[in-house]
Coordinates of C-alpha atoms in Angstrom, one line a residue:
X1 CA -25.3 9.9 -28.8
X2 CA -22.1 9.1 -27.2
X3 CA -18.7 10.6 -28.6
X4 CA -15.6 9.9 -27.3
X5 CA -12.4 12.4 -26.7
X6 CA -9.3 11.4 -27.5
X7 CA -7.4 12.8 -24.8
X8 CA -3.2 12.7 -26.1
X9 CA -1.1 11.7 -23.3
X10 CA 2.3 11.6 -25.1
X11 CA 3.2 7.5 -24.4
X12 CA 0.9 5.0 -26.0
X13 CA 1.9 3.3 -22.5
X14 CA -1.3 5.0 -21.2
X15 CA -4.5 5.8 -23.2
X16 CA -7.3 8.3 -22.1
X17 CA -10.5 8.8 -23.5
X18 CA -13.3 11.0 -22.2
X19 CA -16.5 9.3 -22.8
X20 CA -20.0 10.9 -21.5
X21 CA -18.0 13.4 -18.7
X22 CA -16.0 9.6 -17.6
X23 CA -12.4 10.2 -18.0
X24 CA -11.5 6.5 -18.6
X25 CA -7.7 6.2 -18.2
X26 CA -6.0 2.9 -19.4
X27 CA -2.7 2.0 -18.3
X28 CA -1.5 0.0 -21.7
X29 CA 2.0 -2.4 -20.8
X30 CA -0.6 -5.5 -21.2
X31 CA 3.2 -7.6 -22.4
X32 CA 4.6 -6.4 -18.7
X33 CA 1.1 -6.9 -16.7
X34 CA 0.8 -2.7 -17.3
X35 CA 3.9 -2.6 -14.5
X36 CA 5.4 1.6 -14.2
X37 CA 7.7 2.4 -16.6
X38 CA 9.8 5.8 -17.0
X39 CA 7.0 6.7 -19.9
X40 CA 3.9 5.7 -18.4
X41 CA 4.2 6.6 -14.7
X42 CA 4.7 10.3 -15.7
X43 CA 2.1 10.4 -18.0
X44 CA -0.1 9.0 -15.3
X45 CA 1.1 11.3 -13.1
X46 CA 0.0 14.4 -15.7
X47 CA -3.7 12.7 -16.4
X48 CA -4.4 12.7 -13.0
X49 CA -4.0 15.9 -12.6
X50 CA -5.5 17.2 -15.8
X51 CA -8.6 15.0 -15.8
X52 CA -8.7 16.2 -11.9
X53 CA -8.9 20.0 -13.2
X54 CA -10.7 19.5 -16.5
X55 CA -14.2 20.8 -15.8
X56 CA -15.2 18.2 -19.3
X57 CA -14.6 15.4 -16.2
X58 CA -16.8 14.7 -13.8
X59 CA -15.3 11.0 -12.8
X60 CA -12.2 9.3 -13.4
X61 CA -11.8 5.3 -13.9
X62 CA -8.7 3.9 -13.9
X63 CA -8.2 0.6 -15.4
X64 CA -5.7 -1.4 -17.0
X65 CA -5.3 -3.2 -20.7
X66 CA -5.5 -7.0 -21.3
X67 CA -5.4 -9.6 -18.3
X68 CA -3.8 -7.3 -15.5
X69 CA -4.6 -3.8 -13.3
X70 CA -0.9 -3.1 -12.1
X71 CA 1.8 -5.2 -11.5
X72 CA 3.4 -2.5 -9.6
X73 CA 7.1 -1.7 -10.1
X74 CA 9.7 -3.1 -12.8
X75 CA 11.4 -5.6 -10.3
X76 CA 13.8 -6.3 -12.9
X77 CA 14.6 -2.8 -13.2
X78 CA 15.8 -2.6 -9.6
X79 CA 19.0 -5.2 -10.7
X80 CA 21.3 -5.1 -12.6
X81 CA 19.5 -3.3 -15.3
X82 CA 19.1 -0.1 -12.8
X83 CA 19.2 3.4 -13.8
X84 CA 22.2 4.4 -13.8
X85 CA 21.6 8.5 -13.0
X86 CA 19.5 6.8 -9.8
X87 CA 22.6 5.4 -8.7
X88 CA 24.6 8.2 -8.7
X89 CA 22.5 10.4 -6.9
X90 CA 22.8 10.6 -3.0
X91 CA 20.3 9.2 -0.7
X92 CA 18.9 11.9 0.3
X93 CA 18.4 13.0 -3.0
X94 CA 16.8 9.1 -3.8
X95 CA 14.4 9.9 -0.9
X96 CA 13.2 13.4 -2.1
X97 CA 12.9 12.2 -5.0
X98 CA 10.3 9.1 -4.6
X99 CA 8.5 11.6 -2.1
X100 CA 7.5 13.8 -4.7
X101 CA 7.2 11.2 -6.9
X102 CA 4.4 10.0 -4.5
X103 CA 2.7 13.0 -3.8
X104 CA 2.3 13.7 -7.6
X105 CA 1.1 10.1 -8.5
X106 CA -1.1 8.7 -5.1
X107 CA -1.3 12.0 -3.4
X108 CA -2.4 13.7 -6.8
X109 CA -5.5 10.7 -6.7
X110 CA -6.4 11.5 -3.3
X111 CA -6.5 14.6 -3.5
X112 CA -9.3 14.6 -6.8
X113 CA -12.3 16.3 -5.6
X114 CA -14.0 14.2 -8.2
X115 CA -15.1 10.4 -7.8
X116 CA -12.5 7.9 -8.9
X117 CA -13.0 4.4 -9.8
X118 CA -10.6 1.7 -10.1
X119 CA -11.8 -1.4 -12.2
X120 CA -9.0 -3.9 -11.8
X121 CA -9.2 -6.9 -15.2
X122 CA -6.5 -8.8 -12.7
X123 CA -3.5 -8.6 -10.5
X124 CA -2.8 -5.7 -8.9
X125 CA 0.2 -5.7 -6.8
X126 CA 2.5 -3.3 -4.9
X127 CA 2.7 0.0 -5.8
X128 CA -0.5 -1.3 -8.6
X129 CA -2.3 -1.7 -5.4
X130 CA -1.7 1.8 -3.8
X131 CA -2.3 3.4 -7.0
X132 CA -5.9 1.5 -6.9
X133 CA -6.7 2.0 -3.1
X134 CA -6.0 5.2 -3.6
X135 CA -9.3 5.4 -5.8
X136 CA -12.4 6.1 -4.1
X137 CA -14.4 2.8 -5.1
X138 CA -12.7 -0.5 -6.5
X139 CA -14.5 -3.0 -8.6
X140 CA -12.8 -6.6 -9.5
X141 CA -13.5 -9.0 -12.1
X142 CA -13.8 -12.6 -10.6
X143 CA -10.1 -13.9 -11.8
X144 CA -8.1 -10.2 -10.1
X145 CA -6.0 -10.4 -7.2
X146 CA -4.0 -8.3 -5.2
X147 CA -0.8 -8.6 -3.3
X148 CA 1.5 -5.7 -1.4
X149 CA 4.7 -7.8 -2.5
X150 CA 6.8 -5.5 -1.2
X151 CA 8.3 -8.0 1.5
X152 CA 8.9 -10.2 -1.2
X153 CA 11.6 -8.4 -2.9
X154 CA 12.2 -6.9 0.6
X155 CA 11.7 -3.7 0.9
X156 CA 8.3 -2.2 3.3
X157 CA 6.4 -0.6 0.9
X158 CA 5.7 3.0 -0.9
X159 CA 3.0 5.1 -2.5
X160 CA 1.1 5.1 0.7
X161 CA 0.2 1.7 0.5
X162 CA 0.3 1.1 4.9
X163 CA -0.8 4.4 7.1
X164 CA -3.7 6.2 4.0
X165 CA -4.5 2.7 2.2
X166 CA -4.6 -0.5 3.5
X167 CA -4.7 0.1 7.3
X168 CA -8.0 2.3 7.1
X169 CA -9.5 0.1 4.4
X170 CA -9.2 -3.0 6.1
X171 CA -7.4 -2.7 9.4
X172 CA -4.5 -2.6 11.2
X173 CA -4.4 -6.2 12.0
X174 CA -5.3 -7.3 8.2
X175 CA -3.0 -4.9 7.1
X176 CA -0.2 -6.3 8.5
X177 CA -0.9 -9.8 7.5
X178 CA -0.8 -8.3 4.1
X179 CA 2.4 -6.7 4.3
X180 CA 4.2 -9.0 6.2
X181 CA 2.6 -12.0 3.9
X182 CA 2.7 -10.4 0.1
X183 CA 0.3 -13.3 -0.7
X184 CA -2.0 -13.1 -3.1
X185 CA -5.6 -12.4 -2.3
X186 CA -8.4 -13.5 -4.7
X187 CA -11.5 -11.2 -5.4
X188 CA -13.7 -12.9 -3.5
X189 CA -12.0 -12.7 -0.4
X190 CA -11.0 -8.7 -1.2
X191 CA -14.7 -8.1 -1.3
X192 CA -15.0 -10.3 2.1
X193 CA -12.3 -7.6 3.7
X194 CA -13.4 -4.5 1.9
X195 CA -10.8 -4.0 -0.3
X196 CA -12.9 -3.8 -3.0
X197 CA -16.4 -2.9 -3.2
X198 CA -17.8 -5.0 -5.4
X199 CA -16.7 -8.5 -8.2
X200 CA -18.0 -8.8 -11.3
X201 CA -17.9 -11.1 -13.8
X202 CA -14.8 -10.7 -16.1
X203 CA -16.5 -10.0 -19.1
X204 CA -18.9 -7.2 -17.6
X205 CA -16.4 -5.6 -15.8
X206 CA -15.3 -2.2 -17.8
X207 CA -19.3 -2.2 -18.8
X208 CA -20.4 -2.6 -15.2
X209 CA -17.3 0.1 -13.9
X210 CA -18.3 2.3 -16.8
X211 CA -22.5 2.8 -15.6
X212 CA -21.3 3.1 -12.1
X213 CA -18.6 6.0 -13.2
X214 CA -21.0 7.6 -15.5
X215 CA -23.7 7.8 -13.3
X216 CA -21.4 9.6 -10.5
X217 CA -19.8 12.2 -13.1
X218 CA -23.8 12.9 -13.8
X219 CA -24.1 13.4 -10.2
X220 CA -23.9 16.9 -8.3
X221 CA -20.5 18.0 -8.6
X222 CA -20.5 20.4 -5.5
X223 CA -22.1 17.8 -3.5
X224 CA -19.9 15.0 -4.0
X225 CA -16.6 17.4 -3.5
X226 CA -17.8 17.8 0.1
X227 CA -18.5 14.6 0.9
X228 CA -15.0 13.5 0.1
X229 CA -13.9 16.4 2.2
X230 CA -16.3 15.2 5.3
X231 CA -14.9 11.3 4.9
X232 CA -11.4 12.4 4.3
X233 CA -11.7 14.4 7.3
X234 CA -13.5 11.7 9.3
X235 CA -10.4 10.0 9.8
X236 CA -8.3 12.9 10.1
X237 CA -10.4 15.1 13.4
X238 CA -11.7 14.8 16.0
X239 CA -15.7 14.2 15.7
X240 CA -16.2 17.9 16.9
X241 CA -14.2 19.4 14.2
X242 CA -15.5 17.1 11.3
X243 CA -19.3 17.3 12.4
X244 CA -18.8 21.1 12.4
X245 CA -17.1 21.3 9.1
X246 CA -20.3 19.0 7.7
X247 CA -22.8 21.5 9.1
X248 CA -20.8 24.2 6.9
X249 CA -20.6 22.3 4.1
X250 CA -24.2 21.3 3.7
X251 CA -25.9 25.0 4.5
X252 CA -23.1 26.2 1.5
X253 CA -24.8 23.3 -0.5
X254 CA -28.6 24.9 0.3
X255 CA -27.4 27.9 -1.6
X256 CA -26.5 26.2 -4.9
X257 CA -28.6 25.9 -8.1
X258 CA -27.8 21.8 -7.9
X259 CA -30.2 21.8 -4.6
X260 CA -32.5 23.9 -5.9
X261 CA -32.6 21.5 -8.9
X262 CA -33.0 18.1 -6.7
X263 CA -35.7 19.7 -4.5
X264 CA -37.7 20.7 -7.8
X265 CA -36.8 17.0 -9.6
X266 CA -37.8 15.4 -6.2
X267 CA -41.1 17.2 -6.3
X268 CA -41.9 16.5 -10.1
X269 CA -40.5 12.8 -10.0
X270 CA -38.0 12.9 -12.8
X271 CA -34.3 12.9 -12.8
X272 CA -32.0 15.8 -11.5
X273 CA -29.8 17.7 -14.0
X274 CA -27.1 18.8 -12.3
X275 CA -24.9 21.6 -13.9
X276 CA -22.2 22.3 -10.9
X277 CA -23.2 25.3 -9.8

């Protein structure tokens, strides 16, 4: 039987709820197309990181309420209606100050040795868009798009969204169509260009999102942190470098009770149950 865990995330601008070892994060603006506020990007920020820790989690899917994934930053909050502490602080001090923002929100994703799933219900756009590439696997419903939008409202872009995101998921060439464009891209053509994985039916969407993270978080734990060490560092070394750090990795892996486990499961033609260790 199924229970779920109520996970308390201190806005009810993001929900959390920790469902058969899925940590299913919502973002919850559905009125403002679940755009970043001052209450739910730090809350974000925090689940990421505790669901990243939380040995209770062995995936995270990120999704959004209603009709939309992420409509990125509050555009209207860059006008008139600006913070007004933002605009006395330096410019240095507004640079240091989205860089650590960054590294807490997309860097914190990247960095989850866990699988992460974005399931996008619609548009996910700007800094919506980094926040979801930055997930390991992204599934769309048939009506989501995405757009950078950055160029826009001009301005070039943030959260990662050019050099970790879009350039190694779809090219540099696609990437800067993209940028220079903002236009919107429909889910058929994002799965045509590999910016998502997969499309799905609107209505099956969190279902369909919800097998494919359980059946990772069920998955060997130990095994799946080194793989997203090896692809990480596929695009970060040279081949020599990454093929030996594999060859670590994988004799490490021969050692662990989780092998031991899928050899014997292999051999008796049932299903592997995987504890982590």
């Amino acid at each position: 039987m199924t229970t779920d865990t109520t996970v308390d995330t201190g806005t009810s601008e993001l929900l959390c709820v920790i469902r058969d070892r899925v940590a299913v994060i919502t973002l919850n603006r559905p009125e403002a197309r679940n755009s970043l506020s001052d209450s739910l990007t730090p809350a974000l920020r925090t689940m990421i990181r505790t669901c990243g820790e939380s040995p209770d989690v062995g995936a995270l899917l990120i999704t959004g309420a209603g009709e939309a994934f992420c409509a990125g930053g509050n555009v209207k909050g860059m006008g008139a209606h600006r913070d007004p502490k933002k605009l006395e602080m330096s410019l240095e001090d507004r640079v240091a100050d989205l860089q650590e923002r960054q590294r807490l929100l997309t860097g914190a994703l990247v960095s989850v040795r866990k699988p992460t799933i974005a399931a996008l219900p619609g548009p996910a756009v700007g800094a919506g868009l980094a926040i979801a590439m930055a997930c390991d696997i992204r599934i769309a419903a048939q009506s989501a798009f995405v757009a950078t939008g950055y160029a826009r409202i001009a301005l070039s872009g943030d959260y990662g969204i050019a050099w970790l995101l879009l350039t190694r998921l779809v090219g540099t060439a696609r990437a800067r169509e993209l940028m220079f464009t903002g236009d919107r891209v429909d889910a058929a053509r994002c799965e045509a260009i590999g910016l998502v994985n997969r499309v799905v039916p609107d209505d099956k969407l969190q279902a369909e999102a919800f097998v494919l993270a359980k059946s990772l978080a069920e998955g060997p734990r130990l095994a799946l942190r080194y793989m997203k060490d090896n692809l990480d560092e596929a695009i970060q070394f040279d081949f020599e470098t990454a093929r030996d750090h594999e060859a670590e990795r994988l004799i490490r892996l021969t050692t662990t009770a989780d092998h031991k486990e899928a050899v014997q499961a292999f051999i008796e033609k049932r299903k592997a149950v995987f504890t982590g260790k």
